[in-house]
Every structure is written in C-alpha cells, then in structure tokens.
Amino acid sequence: MVIRYLSRSSSVRTATLALGTLVLLSTPVAAADAPAEPAPPRPVPAYSSTLLDRPGVQVRPGPAAPALPGDVSALAWLVADAGTGEVLAAKDAHRPLPPASTLKSLFALAALPRLDPHKRHIVAEGELARVGDGSSLVGVAPGRSYRVADLWRGVFLSSGNDAVHVLAGLNGGMRRTVEQMRLKARELGARDTHVVSPDGYDAAGQVSSAYDLAIFGKAGLADPQFTRYCSTPVARFPAGGWSYPIHNTNRLLTGADGVAPYPGLLGVKNGYTSHAGSTLISAAQRGGRTLVVTVMNPQVGGMRTVYEEARSLLDWGFAAAGKVRPVGSLLPRAEEDRTAKGPVHAAAEGSALRVEPQRSDWPAVLLVIAGMAAVLAGVVMAVRRRAATVARRTHFRGKSDETQHARRPSGD
C-alpha cells in the first residue's frame, strides 16, 4: 500500500487557508439567530426638530387636516400629544416669556416626590415672610397645623403662593428648591426655563416657553399624584377647628366665570401676573388620546380669553390628530434619538416611552472566536501528528536501509 504524505509547508498552508475561510464566512454574521436577509432600515422621526426653532406658526397639514383656528392671539402657544410627545402645531414655541403660576407645575415635579403627603407641619411666621405682595393665597396661617397634602391642594387649586413657600421650606428651603427645579427642567429637556422663584411670582430673568410648559404638563400627567391634584375641581382647606371650600382657578375645569367646562379636561395649571399676562397649561382626554395645550399671554380680550383660545386649540388638536405631520417632539434629545433606533411603544396617555433594546453583537463575536480557537487547535494537532508521522517514517526508512545493507553480499 502506498501512502502519500503532504509536506510540512503544505499542512501549514492548508491550515492557514481554512482559518482564513472561517474568518471570511463569519464576518457577515451579526448574531447566532440573525435572519438571512438584511434588516430593514431603522425608522427616522417624521419631523425636523429645527421647525420649532423657527419664528411664527409651524404646522404640517395633510390633505384632510382642519385649518388652525384664526382667533388665537397669544404670543406663543403649542399643541402636543401627551402620550407620544409629538408636537402637532406651535407658534413661537421657544420664545422666552414670564410663566406666572404655570411655573408651579415645575415646582410640583421637583418637590412632590420628596415630601410625604401625610406628614403634618405647624407653620411658622417666618415661612410666610417672603410671599410677594399681591400674590394669590389659599389662606395658610402661622401656628396652624397642615398636612402636606392640604398644602398641595392649596397650590394646585388656589394657586397659593403661601402654600408654595411652606412646602419649599419643608423641601430644604427656597434656594435648594430653585436649584432642584432648574435641574428638573434640564432633565426633562426644558432648556428655555430659568427659575428664580418657585411660585412663578414676577422676578427679573424668570422665564419659560410654550414648549417647556408643555413638557411640564406632559411629565405631570405621568404622575398619578400630580394628576389627582391638578384635576380636582373643589376641595376643603383646613382652618383650625373648621375648613372652607377652595375651588380650582382653572375655569376650563370648573366652568366658573362664564367659561364653559371643557369635556374630558384633566387640568393642568393656570397663571396670571401683570407682567406675564394670562398663561395656561391645559390637558384633555378624548377617545383614548390625551392632548396638552399651552397658551401664553393672549393679546386681546380679558381674563377669559386664555381659556377660549385653549379650547379652540384643543378642538383643533383632536380633529387634526392623524391628519398632520408632527413639527417636533417634547422628548429630550437623547430619548428622541433613541426613538430613531428602534420600535417605540407608548401607553395611551401621559406615559414614559419605552424603547425596545437593540440586540447585542457580543454573542455572535464570542461564537466566532470560539469557532476560530477550535479550528486553530485542530490545525495544531494535525501539524503535530504529521510531524510525528514523518519522524516515524524517517526512522523506519533508516532501519530498513540498515537491514538491507546487512543482508547484501560482500563486495569484490
């Protein structure tokens, strides 16, 4: 039987080719269970974030979209879907304007999680010393005991600056609360807001925007405690041994002062100062969809105008949903970017968005490395066996030559 052996160089060359083939074959593999066909392109946002940076009205209507209401005189306004964060239309969304008491929504977002609603507190005289002249008050009195929940109702319903100052004191003081509000605004992506006073009282440099107020409204609706307070039309406020009723100053919620209540209204917060004019964050639910509308400083009419303009924008938003392309998003930029990388699932209203995690490539990489190591080990073993076989063959031939030489007859 004739046995043919490959040379050592041939064995190494064969091993190298095998290893290279494995690397080439493994290169396109993204995961162990990846489909054979390439993945479809990832979705991109249906809007340009720069649209909201432009002055004037921004809207992208489809063929069947209703026209925007023509009677909105506010300096700035915005209509957004509170579930998805998509902005349906806006005017001067990032224009910095004084927010008045709508800033109390940011105060609540910063302080609500830090204060036990069942805790009782006896108010000291000094806690009310810095309440501004002409402030709206709920009637907090020094020496009286209040639950934190009572004070929050005073904030949301009566827009009481006295209740804000007491709660801010319980939260670590005015300065600490202002810093917390600033950090909360940045966390939410509200870059237009500068906080000076937690109660929204007119102060030099204190501004927000229609965009940022909508962010605060959306974030508040995701908190059941916030939503419960801001949607309460009437409550009783303690006054020592008795209590008195307090009514929500949001006329769209209560229907007071000749303003018809809006169906499905959830709140959120209204405000007024002589410097800011009337401001309003409103949210309403209809047919499983929740909209948030902000209106800042209407230029015509009286105190009722801000509510009627918000009503017109809510009506338009519900009619236009699905018929306009978004002009922006209320989501922070980092979260907005994540929505472009994978499917997004949002709850029907006021919920945080959840982004499906992207599949990691590490399992596939480790699998390829393990395969390469196994092949390399096999090649090394084959080379060693080949070397041993060659050595034995050489030894065998040497022995055979000696034997044949011993048996050969002597020469001449």
mmCIF file of C-alpha atoms in Angstrom:
data_model
loop_
_atom_site.group_PDB
_atom_site.id
_atom_site.type_symbol
_atom_site.label_atom_id
_atom_site.label_comp_id
_atom_site.label_asym_id
_atom_site.label_seq_id
_atom_site.Cartn_x
_atom_site.Cartn_y
_atom_site.Cartn_z
ATOM 1 C CA MET A 1 0.000 0.000 0.000
ATOM 2 C CA VAL A 2 1.348 3.395 -0.959
ATOM 3 C CA ILE A 3 0.788 6.282 1.473
ATOM 4 C CA ARG A 4 1.341 9.850 0.271
ATOM 5 C CA TYR A 5 2.284 12.463 2.843
ATOM 6 C CA LEU A 6 1.925 16.211 2.484
ATOM 7 C CA SER A 7 4.984 18.250 3.195
ATOM 8 C CA ARG A 8 5.103 20.385 6.366
ATOM 9 C CA SER A 9 4.667 23.581 4.297
ATOM 10 C CA SER A 10 1.567 22.124 2.633
ATOM 11 C CA SER A 11 -0.008 21.381 6.030
ATOM 12 C CA VAL A 12 0.591 24.890 7.312
ATOM 13 C CA ARG A 13 -0.706 26.362 4.073
ATOM 14 C CA THR A 14 -3.865 24.250 4.317
ATOM 15 C CA ALA A 15 -4.399 25.339 7.943
ATOM 16 C CA THR A 16 -3.970 28.975 7.023
ATOM 17 C CA LEU A 17 -6.493 28.694 4.189
ATOM 18 C CA ALA A 18 -9.002 27.012 6.494
ATOM 19 C CA LEU A 19 -8.602 29.674 9.149
ATOM 20 C CA GLY A 20 -8.971 32.476 6.612
ATOM 21 C CA THR A 21 -12.087 30.846 5.181
ATOM 22 C CA LEU A 22 -13.624 30.714 8.646
ATOM 23 C CA VAL A 23 -12.941 34.403 9.241
ATOM 24 C CA LEU A 24 -14.465 35.371 5.894
ATOM 25 C CA LEU A 25 -17.533 33.227 6.462
ATOM 26 C CA SER A 26 -18.062 34.594 9.954
ATOM 27 C CA THR A 27 -17.731 38.273 9.039
ATOM 28 C CA PRO A 28 -21.364 38.975 7.979
ATOM 29 C CA VAL A 29 -22.858 37.157 10.958
ATOM 30 C CA ALA A 30 -24.489 39.654 13.348
ATOM 31 C CA ALA A 31 -25.997 37.191 15.811
ATOM 32 C CA ALA A 32 -26.495 33.471 16.204
ATOM 33 C CA ASP A 33 -30.161 33.678 15.278
ATOM 34 C CA ALA A 34 -29.881 36.528 12.755
ATOM 35 C CA PRO A 35 -32.086 36.243 9.656
ATOM 36 C CA ALA A 36 -30.503 35.525 6.339
ATOM 37 C CA GLU A 37 -31.921 38.690 4.775
ATOM 38 C CA PRO A 38 -30.577 42.135 5.757
ATOM 39 C CA ALA A 39 -32.543 44.026 8.418
ATOM 40 C CA PRO A 40 -34.868 46.769 7.163
ATOM 41 C CA PRO A 41 -33.698 50.362 7.632
ATOM 42 C CA ARG A 42 -34.403 51.829 11.045
ATOM 43 C CA PRO A 43 -37.251 54.350 11.223
ATOM 44 C CA VAL A 44 -36.420 58.034 11.481
ATOM 45 C CA PRO A 45 -38.526 60.752 13.130
ATOM 46 C CA ALA A 46 -41.290 62.117 10.922
ATOM 47 C CA TYR A 47 -40.329 65.674 11.723
ATOM 48 C CA SER A 48 -37.416 68.044 11.753
ATOM 49 C CA SER A 49 -36.530 69.284 15.245
ATOM 50 C CA THR A 50 -35.447 72.607 13.732
ATOM 51 C CA LEU A 51 -39.012 73.572 12.811
ATOM 52 C CA LEU A 52 -39.809 74.586 16.387
ATOM 53 C CA ASP A 53 -36.766 76.848 16.417
ATOM 54 C CA ARG A 54 -38.304 78.994 13.695
ATOM 55 C CA PRO A 55 -40.477 82.030 14.485
ATOM 56 C CA GLY A 56 -44.167 82.110 13.683
ATOM 57 C CA VAL A 57 -46.710 79.328 13.296
ATOM 58 C CA GLN A 58 -45.406 75.848 12.470
ATOM 59 C CA VAL A 59 -47.800 73.185 11.173
ATOM 60 C CA ARG A 60 -47.588 70.466 8.503
ATOM 61 C CA PRO A 61 -51.172 69.698 7.465
ATOM 62 C CA GLY A 62 -52.215 66.765 5.328
ATOM 63 C CA PRO A 63 -54.954 66.929 2.682
ATOM 64 C CA ALA A 64 -57.781 66.305 5.175
ATOM 65 C CA ALA A 65 -56.415 68.379 8.068
ATOM 66 C CA PRO A 66 -58.636 71.107 9.512
ATOM 67 C CA ALA A 67 -57.414 74.688 9.407
ATOM 68 C CA LEU A 68 -55.885 76.158 12.522
ATOM 69 C CA PRO A 69 -58.223 78.455 14.480
ATOM 70 C CA GLY A 70 -57.773 82.039 13.347
ATOM 71 C CA ASP A 71 -58.719 83.685 16.641
ATOM 72 C CA VAL A 72 -55.662 82.722 18.715
ATOM 73 C CA SER A 73 -53.911 85.938 19.752
ATOM 74 C CA ALA A 74 -51.419 84.523 22.265
ATOM 75 C CA LEU A 75 -47.768 85.474 21.882
ATOM 76 C CA ALA A 76 -46.875 81.780 21.985
ATOM 77 C CA TRP A 77 -48.804 78.503 22.035
ATOM 78 C CA LEU A 78 -48.328 74.782 21.394
ATOM 79 C CA VAL A 79 -50.456 71.664 20.806
ATOM 80 C CA ALA A 80 -48.942 68.234 21.507
ATOM 81 C CA ASP A 81 -49.894 64.615 22.032
ATOM 82 C CA ALA A 82 -49.210 63.903 25.710
ATOM 83 C CA GLY A 83 -48.693 60.189 25.046
ATOM 84 C CA THR A 84 -46.159 60.282 22.225
ATOM 85 C CA GLY A 85 -44.751 63.763 22.804
ATOM 86 C CA GLU A 86 -45.346 64.703 19.161
ATOM 87 C CA VAL A 87 -45.974 68.416 18.624
ATOM 88 C CA LEU A 88 -48.871 68.883 16.202
ATOM 89 C CA ALA A 89 -48.538 72.651 15.811
ATOM 90 C CA ALA A 90 -46.995 75.611 17.566
ATOM 91 C CA LYS A 91 -46.333 79.322 17.426
ATOM 92 C CA ASP A 92 -43.010 80.699 18.689
ATOM 93 C CA ALA A 93 -42.559 77.551 20.753
ATOM 94 C CA HIS A 94 -39.227 78.573 22.288
ATOM 95 C CA ARG A 95 -39.942 82.260 22.840
ATOM 96 C CA PRO A 96 -38.892 83.130 26.419
ATOM 97 C CA LEU A 97 -41.815 84.660 28.324
ATOM 98 C CA PRO A 98 -42.713 85.078 32.010
ATOM 99 C CA PRO A 99 -44.728 81.994 33.036
ATOM 100 C CA ALA A 100 -46.632 83.281 36.100
ATOM 101 C CA SER A 101 -48.149 80.463 38.197
ATOM 102 C CA THR A 102 -47.841 77.837 35.461
ATOM 103 C CA LEU A 103 -44.283 77.517 36.832
ATOM 104 C CA LYS A 104 -45.840 75.848 39.872
ATOM 105 C CA SER A 105 -46.149 72.748 37.703
ATOM 106 C CA LEU A 106 -42.344 72.510 37.624
ATOM 107 C CA PHE A 107 -42.258 73.153 41.377
ATOM 108 C CA ALA A 108 -44.568 70.167 41.864
ATOM 109 C CA LEU A 109 -42.495 67.948 39.572
ATOM 110 C CA ALA A 110 -39.387 68.732 41.624
ATOM 111 C CA ALA A 111 -40.855 68.643 45.153
ATOM 112 C CA LEU A 112 -43.790 66.191 45.090
ATOM 113 C CA PRO A 113 -41.618 63.036 45.175
ATOM 114 C CA ARG A 114 -39.609 64.384 48.122
ATOM 115 C CA LEU A 115 -42.464 65.200 50.521
ATOM 116 C CA ASP A 116 -44.689 62.749 52.394
ATOM 117 C CA PRO A 117 -48.307 63.827 51.731
ATOM 118 C CA HIS A 118 -49.399 62.526 55.169
ATOM 119 C CA LYS A 119 -46.833 64.493 57.170
ATOM 120 C CA ARG A 120 -48.228 67.271 59.385
ATOM 121 C CA HIS A 121 -46.497 70.618 59.834
ATOM 122 C CA ILE A 122 -47.128 73.624 62.059
ATOM 123 C CA VAL A 123 -46.429 76.772 60.047
ATOM 124 C CA ALA A 124 -44.043 79.342 61.497
ATOM 125 C CA GLU A 125 -44.329 83.081 60.908
ATOM 126 C CA GLY A 126 -41.011 83.243 59.091
ATOM 127 C CA GLU A 127 -42.116 80.752 56.436
ATOM 128 C CA LEU A 128 -44.557 83.327 55.035
ATOM 129 C CA ALA A 129 -42.315 86.372 55.339
ATOM 130 C CA ARG A 130 -41.162 86.379 51.699
ATOM 131 C CA VAL A 131 -44.519 85.893 49.974
ATOM 132 C CA GLY A 132 -44.780 88.648 47.339
ATOM 133 C CA ASP A 133 -47.257 91.498 47.559
ATOM 134 C CA GLY A 134 -50.417 90.851 45.592
ATOM 135 C CA SER A 135 -49.788 87.075 45.488
ATOM 136 C CA SER A 136 -52.655 84.632 45.175
ATOM 137 C CA LEU A 137 -53.186 82.945 48.558
ATOM 138 C CA VAL A 138 -55.029 79.910 49.869
ATOM 139 C CA GLY A 139 -55.079 81.161 53.484
ATOM 140 C CA VAL A 140 -52.160 79.439 55.233
ATOM 141 C CA ALA A 141 -51.880 80.888 58.738
ATOM 142 C CA PRO A 142 -48.946 80.788 61.180
ATOM 143 C CA GLY A 143 -49.392 78.480 64.159
ATOM 144 C CA ARG A 144 -51.799 76.143 62.358
ATOM 145 C CA SER A 145 -51.114 72.512 61.531
ATOM 146 C CA TYR A 146 -51.489 71.312 57.950
ATOM 147 C CA ARG A 147 -50.914 68.047 56.170
ATOM 148 C CA VAL A 148 -48.594 68.246 53.182
ATOM 149 C CA ALA A 149 -51.499 67.058 51.005
ATOM 150 C CA ASP A 150 -53.575 70.039 52.192
ATOM 151 C CA LEU A 151 -50.800 72.406 51.146
ATOM 152 C CA TRP A 152 -50.531 70.779 47.713
ATOM 153 C CA ARG A 153 -54.245 71.284 47.172
ATOM 154 C CA GLY A 154 -53.699 74.908 48.086
ATOM 155 C CA VAL A 155 -51.024 75.086 45.369
ATOM 156 C CA PHE A 156 -52.974 73.396 42.585
ATOM 157 C CA LEU A 157 -56.469 74.698 43.265
ATOM 158 C CA SER A 158 -55.964 78.187 44.700
ATOM 159 C CA SER A 159 -52.503 78.756 43.219
ATOM 160 C CA GLY A 160 -51.488 79.758 46.761
ATOM 161 C CA ASN A 161 -48.029 81.288 46.947
ATOM 162 C CA ASP A 162 -48.251 80.948 50.731
ATOM 163 C CA ALA A 163 -48.580 77.162 50.369
ATOM 164 C CA VAL A 164 -45.642 77.109 47.937
ATOM 165 C CA HIS A 165 -43.369 78.884 50.422
ATOM 166 C CA VAL A 166 -44.239 76.478 53.235
ATOM 167 C CA LEU A 167 -43.693 73.431 51.026
ATOM 168 C CA ALA A 168 -40.411 74.849 49.739
ATOM 169 C CA GLY A 169 -39.283 75.249 53.351
ATOM 170 C CA LEU A 170 -40.134 71.614 54.049
ATOM 171 C CA ASN A 171 -38.194 70.703 50.910
ATOM 172 C CA GLY A 172 -34.971 72.257 52.233
ATOM 173 C CA GLY A 173 -35.559 75.932 51.598
ATOM 174 C CA MET A 174 -36.224 78.275 48.700
ATOM 175 C CA ARG A 175 -32.688 78.231 47.327
ATOM 176 C CA ARG A 176 -32.455 74.450 47.332
ATOM 177 C CA THR A 177 -35.902 74.153 45.740
ATOM 178 C CA VAL A 178 -34.949 76.585 42.977
ATOM 179 C CA GLU A 179 -31.865 74.503 42.217
ATOM 180 C CA GLN A 180 -33.952 71.333 42.131
ATOM 181 C CA MET A 181 -36.391 72.966 39.725
ATOM 182 C CA ARG A 182 -33.573 74.052 37.442
ATOM 183 C CA LEU A 183 -32.118 70.546 37.426
ATOM 184 C CA LYS A 184 -35.537 69.020 36.788
ATOM 185 C CA ALA A 185 -36.115 71.343 33.843
ATOM 186 C CA ARG A 186 -32.777 70.320 32.285
ATOM 187 C CA GLU A 187 -33.524 66.651 32.924
ATOM 188 C CA LEU A 188 -36.818 66.967 31.037
ATOM 189 C CA GLY A 189 -35.213 68.861 28.148
ATOM 190 C CA ALA A 190 -36.818 72.204 29.056
ATOM 191 C CA ARG A 191 -33.952 74.479 28.021
ATOM 192 C CA ASP A 192 -35.868 77.762 27.832
ATOM 193 C CA THR A 193 -36.798 77.893 31.514
ATOM 194 C CA HIS A 194 -34.928 79.926 34.110
ATOM 195 C CA VAL A 195 -36.274 79.675 37.652
ATOM 196 C CA VAL A 196 -35.893 82.491 40.181
ATOM 197 C CA SER A 197 -38.908 81.921 42.447
ATOM 198 C CA PRO A 198 -40.751 78.568 42.817
ATOM 199 C CA ASP A 199 -44.195 80.217 42.906
ATOM 200 C CA GLY A 200 -43.878 81.915 39.490
ATOM 201 C CA TYR A 201 -44.096 85.389 41.006
ATOM 202 C CA ASP A 202 -42.689 88.026 38.665
ATOM 203 C CA ALA A 203 -38.915 88.183 39.061
ATOM 204 C CA ALA A 204 -36.159 89.559 36.871
ATOM 205 C CA GLY A 205 -34.921 86.885 34.482
ATOM 206 C CA GLN A 206 -37.616 84.329 35.311
ATOM 207 C CA VAL A 207 -38.873 82.913 32.003
ATOM 208 C CA SER A 208 -40.199 79.784 30.378
ATOM 209 C CA SER A 209 -41.755 78.976 26.976
ATOM 210 C CA ALA A 210 -44.804 77.346 25.442
ATOM 211 C CA TYR A 211 -42.602 74.358 24.628
ATOM 212 C CA ASP A 212 -41.266 73.963 28.171
ATOM 213 C CA LEU A 213 -44.685 74.404 29.782
ATOM 214 C CA ALA A 214 -45.984 71.594 27.560
ATOM 215 C CA ILE A 215 -43.113 69.412 28.764
ATOM 216 C CA PHE A 216 -44.097 70.100 32.372
ATOM 217 C CA GLY A 217 -47.724 69.266 31.623
ATOM 218 C CA LYS A 218 -46.799 66.012 29.893
ATOM 219 C CA ALA A 219 -44.484 64.984 32.733
ATOM 220 C CA GLY A 220 -47.101 65.857 35.340
ATOM 221 C CA LEU A 221 -49.745 63.686 33.689
ATOM 222 C CA ALA A 222 -47.393 60.703 34.025
ATOM 223 C CA ASP A 223 -47.537 61.107 37.836
ATOM 224 C CA PRO A 224 -50.831 59.907 39.381
ATOM 225 C CA GLN A 225 -50.397 62.183 42.419
ATOM 226 C CA PHE A 226 -49.807 65.251 40.246
ATOM 227 C CA THR A 227 -52.780 64.344 38.033
ATOM 228 C CA ARG A 228 -55.050 63.864 41.024
ATOM 229 C CA TYR A 229 -54.244 67.298 42.418
ATOM 230 C CA CYS A 230 -54.417 69.221 39.139
ATOM 231 C CA SER A 231 -57.749 67.658 38.106
ATOM 232 C CA THR A 232 -59.531 68.294 41.433
ATOM 233 C CA PRO A 233 -62.247 70.954 40.906
ATOM 234 C CA VAL A 234 -63.050 71.639 44.583
ATOM 235 C CA ALA A 235 -61.668 70.642 48.000
ATOM 236 C CA ARG A 236 -61.794 71.775 51.619
ATOM 237 C CA PHE A 237 -58.891 73.606 53.226
ATOM 238 C CA PRO A 238 -58.328 73.374 56.993
ATOM 239 C CA ALA A 239 -58.600 76.488 59.169
ATOM 240 C CA GLY A 240 -58.003 75.331 62.728
ATOM 241 C CA GLY A 241 -61.148 73.642 64.005
ATOM 242 C CA TRP A 242 -63.058 74.041 60.740
ATOM 243 C CA SER A 243 -62.461 74.110 56.978
ATOM 244 C CA TYR A 244 -63.674 76.036 53.961
ATOM 245 C CA PRO A 245 -64.075 75.123 50.278
ATOM 246 C CA ILE A 246 -61.445 76.067 47.736
ATOM 247 C CA HIS A 247 -62.160 75.927 44.017
ATOM 248 C CA ASN A 248 -59.747 75.250 41.195
ATOM 249 C CA THR A 249 -58.967 78.522 39.428
ATOM 250 C CA ASN A 250 -58.742 76.727 36.055
ATOM 251 C CA ARG A 251 -62.059 77.826 34.531
ATOM 252 C CA LEU A 252 -61.971 75.148 31.823
ATOM 253 C CA LEU A 253 -62.147 72.598 34.634
ATOM 254 C CA THR A 254 -64.793 74.214 36.847
ATOM 255 C CA GLY A 255 -66.849 76.256 34.368
ATOM 256 C CA ALA A 256 -66.613 79.357 36.569
ATOM 257 C CA ASP A 257 -66.933 82.995 35.490
ATOM 258 C CA GLY A 258 -68.924 82.238 32.365
ATOM 259 C CA VAL A 259 -66.343 79.827 30.895
ATOM 260 C CA ALA A 260 -67.935 76.558 29.805
ATOM 261 C CA PRO A 261 -66.126 73.486 31.193
ATOM 262 C CA TYR A 262 -64.206 71.511 28.583
ATOM 263 C CA PRO A 263 -65.223 67.836 28.229
ATOM 264 C CA GLY A 264 -62.513 65.440 29.385
ATOM 265 C CA LEU A 265 -60.316 68.163 30.897
ATOM 266 C CA LEU A 266 -57.551 66.929 33.225
ATOM 267 C CA GLY A 267 -56.110 70.287 34.353
ATOM 268 C CA VAL A 268 -53.157 71.286 34.475
ATOM 269 C CA LYS A 269 -52.336 74.831 35.728
ATOM 270 C CA ASN A 270 -53.251 78.422 35.017
ATOM 271 C CA GLY A 271 -51.492 81.634 35.935
ATOM 272 C CA TYR A 272 -51.655 85.407 35.780
ATOM 273 C CA THR A 273 -49.487 88.373 36.682
ATOM 274 C CA SER A 274 -49.492 91.912 35.337
ATOM 275 C CA HIS A 275 -46.126 91.244 33.694
ATOM 276 C CA ALA A 276 -46.852 87.771 32.273
ATOM 277 C CA GLY A 277 -50.484 88.279 31.361
ATOM 278 C CA SER A 278 -52.594 85.124 31.361
ATOM 279 C CA THR A 279 -50.837 81.780 30.949
ATOM 280 C CA LEU A 280 -52.276 78.275 30.839
ATOM 281 C CA ILE A 281 -51.317 74.607 30.608
ATOM 282 C CA SER A 282 -54.370 72.525 29.706
ATOM 283 C CA ALA A 283 -54.749 68.814 29.057
ATOM 284 C CA ALA A 284 -57.798 66.888 27.943
ATOM 285 C CA GLN A 285 -58.612 63.302 27.012
ATOM 286 C CA ARG A 286 -60.887 62.123 24.224
ATOM 287 C CA GLY A 287 -61.181 58.742 22.548
ATOM 288 C CA GLY A 288 -58.074 57.323 24.199
ATOM 289 C CA ARG A 289 -55.920 60.290 23.171
ATOM 290 C CA THR A 290 -54.616 62.953 25.551
ATOM 291 C CA LEU A 291 -53.552 66.361 24.304
ATOM 292 C CA VAL A 292 -51.629 69.058 26.135
ATOM 293 C CA VAL A 293 -52.037 72.702 25.068
ATOM 294 C CA THR A 294 -50.110 75.719 26.320
ATOM 295 C CA VAL A 295 -51.158 79.348 25.798
ATOM 296 C CA MET A 296 -49.021 82.332 26.839
ATOM 297 C CA ASN A 297 -50.246 85.916 27.061
ATOM 298 C CA PRO A 298 -53.218 86.455 24.702
ATOM 299 C CA GLN A 299 -53.186 89.963 23.258
ATOM 300 C CA VAL A 300 -56.937 90.599 23.068
ATOM 301 C CA GLY A 301 -59.863 90.244 25.432
ATOM 302 C CA GLY A 302 -59.868 89.790 29.195
ATOM 303 C CA MET A 303 -59.226 87.007 31.716
ATOM 304 C CA ARG A 304 -61.453 84.553 29.841
ATOM 305 C CA THR A 305 -59.529 84.771 26.576
ATOM 306 C CA VAL A 306 -56.765 82.360 27.574
ATOM 307 C CA TYR A 307 -59.375 79.661 28.221
ATOM 308 C CA GLU A 308 -61.252 80.200 24.992
ATOM 309 C CA GLU A 309 -58.039 80.146 22.960
ATOM 310 C CA ALA A 310 -57.001 76.925 24.707
ATOM 311 C CA ARG A 311 -60.443 75.485 23.905
ATOM 312 C CA SER A 312 -60.027 76.305 20.211
ATOM 313 C CA LEU A 313 -56.582 74.681 20.117
ATOM 314 C CA LEU A 314 -57.797 71.550 21.929
ATOM 315 C CA ASP A 315 -60.701 71.204 19.493
ATOM 316 C CA TRP A 316 -58.313 71.600 16.567
ATOM 317 C CA GLY A 317 -55.832 69.112 18.025
ATOM 318 C CA PHE A 318 -58.402 66.353 18.437
ATOM 319 C CA ALA A 319 -59.749 66.977 14.925
ATOM 320 C CA ALA A 320 -56.250 67.137 13.399
ATOM 321 C CA ALA A 321 -54.755 64.077 15.096
ATOM 322 C CA GLY A 322 -53.578 61.671 12.412
ATOM 323 C CA LYS A 323 -54.075 64.294 9.695
ATOM 324 C CA VAL A 324 -50.978 66.414 10.315
ATOM 325 C CA ARG A 325 -47.312 65.539 10.401
ATOM 326 C CA PRO A 326 -45.520 66.406 13.644
ATOM 327 C CA VAL A 327 -43.376 69.517 13.667
ATOM 328 C CA GLY A 328 -41.310 68.443 16.662
ATOM 329 C CA SER A 329 -41.223 66.444 19.870
ATOM 330 C CA LEU A 330 -41.434 67.116 23.598
ATOM 331 C CA LEU A 331 -38.968 64.317 24.305
ATOM 332 C CA PRO A 332 -35.454 65.146 25.478
ATOM 333 C CA ARG A 333 -32.959 64.940 22.616
ATOM 334 C CA ALA A 334 -31.299 61.736 23.890
ATOM 335 C CA GLU A 335 -34.652 59.950 24.128
ATOM 336 C CA GLU A 336 -35.728 61.410 20.784
ATOM 337 C CA ASP A 337 -32.596 59.906 19.218
ATOM 338 C CA ARG A 338 -33.404 56.506 20.712
ATOM 339 C CA THR A 339 -36.804 56.551 19.008
ATOM 340 C CA ALA A 340 -34.968 56.625 15.677
ATOM 341 C CA LYS A 341 -33.076 53.422 16.530
ATOM 342 C CA GLY A 342 -35.834 51.009 17.276
ATOM 343 C CA PRO A 343 -39.587 50.434 17.703
ATOM 344 C CA VAL A 344 -41.293 52.602 20.286
ATOM 345 C CA HIS A 345 -44.295 51.575 22.340
ATOM 346 C CA ALA A 346 -46.200 54.327 24.181
ATOM 347 C CA ALA A 347 -49.117 53.973 26.553
ATOM 348 C CA ALA A 348 -52.389 55.642 25.616
ATOM 349 C CA GLU A 349 -51.740 58.720 27.708
ATOM 350 C CA GLY A 350 -49.139 60.518 29.774
ATOM 351 C CA SER A 351 -46.698 57.660 29.958
ATOM 352 C CA ALA A 352 -42.970 57.447 29.600
ATOM 353 C CA LEU A 353 -41.879 55.918 26.325
ATOM 354 C CA ARG A 354 -40.259 52.503 26.318
ATOM 355 C CA VAL A 355 -37.708 51.693 23.668
ATOM 356 C CA GLU A 356 -37.024 48.094 22.769
ATOM 357 C CA PRO A 357 -33.373 47.251 23.478
ATOM 358 C CA GLN A 358 -31.186 46.654 20.486
ATOM 359 C CA ARG A 359 -29.770 43.147 20.082
ATOM 360 C CA SER A 360 -26.144 42.872 21.185
ATOM 361 C CA ASP A 361 -23.489 41.540 18.791
ATOM 362 C CA TRP A 362 -21.337 40.105 21.571
ATOM 363 C CA PRO A 363 -22.842 36.571 21.498
ATOM 364 C CA ALA A 364 -22.006 36.316 17.805
ATOM 365 C CA VAL A 365 -18.495 37.670 18.351
ATOM 366 C CA LEU A 366 -17.834 35.167 21.128
ATOM 367 C CA LEU A 367 -19.206 32.353 18.967
ATOM 368 C CA VAL A 368 -16.865 33.269 16.108
ATOM 369 C CA ILE A 369 -13.874 33.484 18.471
ATOM 370 C CA ALA A 370 -14.691 30.078 19.955
ATOM 371 C CA GLY A 371 -15.010 28.582 16.471
ATOM 372 C CA MET A 372 -11.694 30.056 15.370
ATOM 373 C CA ALA A 373 -9.994 28.734 18.512
ATOM 374 C CA ALA A 374 -11.375 25.236 17.899
ATOM 375 C CA VAL A 375 -10.212 25.231 14.278
ATOM 376 C CA LEU A 376 -6.775 26.528 15.274
ATOM 377 C CA ALA A 377 -6.439 23.815 17.921
ATOM 378 C CA GLY A 378 -7.389 21.199 15.334
ATOM 379 C CA VAL A 379 -4.834 22.542 12.879
ATOM 380 C CA VAL A 380 -2.090 22.482 15.518
ATOM 381 C CA MET A 381 -2.909 18.893 16.411
ATOM 382 C CA ALA A 382 -2.891 17.915 12.734
ATOM 383 C CA VAL A 383 0.506 19.526 12.212
ATOM 384 C CA ARG A 384 1.925 17.783 15.289
ATOM 385 C CA ARG A 385 0.568 14.427 14.176
ATOM 386 C CA ARG A 386 2.016 14.979 10.704
ATOM 387 C CA ALA A 387 5.419 15.796 12.220
ATOM 388 C CA ALA A 388 5.321 12.661 14.374
ATOM 389 C CA THR A 389 4.325 10.537 11.404
ATOM 390 C CA VAL A 390 7.140 11.957 9.274
ATOM 391 C CA ALA A 391 9.592 11.272 12.087
ATOM 392 C CA ARG A 392 8.434 7.679 12.422
ATOM 393 C CA ARG A 393 8.601 7.211 8.647
ATOM 394 C CA THR A 394 12.145 8.573 8.522
ATOM 395 C CA HIS A 395 13.166 6.307 11.393
ATOM 396 C CA PHE A 396 11.562 3.318 9.678
ATOM 397 C CA ARG A 397 13.376 4.002 6.402
ATOM 398 C CA GLY A 398 16.681 4.279 8.264
ATOM 399 C CA LYS A 399 16.169 0.920 9.926
ATOM 400 C CA SER A 400 15.139 -0.647 6.630
ATOM 401 C CA ASP A 401 18.302 0.619 4.896
ATOM 402 C CA GLU A 402 20.493 -0.817 7.661
ATOM 403 C CA THR A 403 18.787 -4.203 7.381
ATOM 404 C CA GLN A 404 19.125 -4.291 3.642
ATOM 405 C CA HIS A 405 22.814 -3.343 3.941
ATOM 406 C CA ALA A 406 23.399 -6.168 6.420
ATOM 407 C CA ARG A 407 21.862 -8.746 4.093
ATOM 408 C CA ARG A 408 23.717 -7.572 0.968
ATOM 409 C CA PRO A 409 26.575 -9.965 -0.176
ATOM 410 C CA SER A 410 30.122 -8.794 0.316
ATOM 411 C CA GLY A 411 31.718 -6.852 -2.482
ATOM 412 C CA ASP A 412 34.716 -7.849 -4.894
#
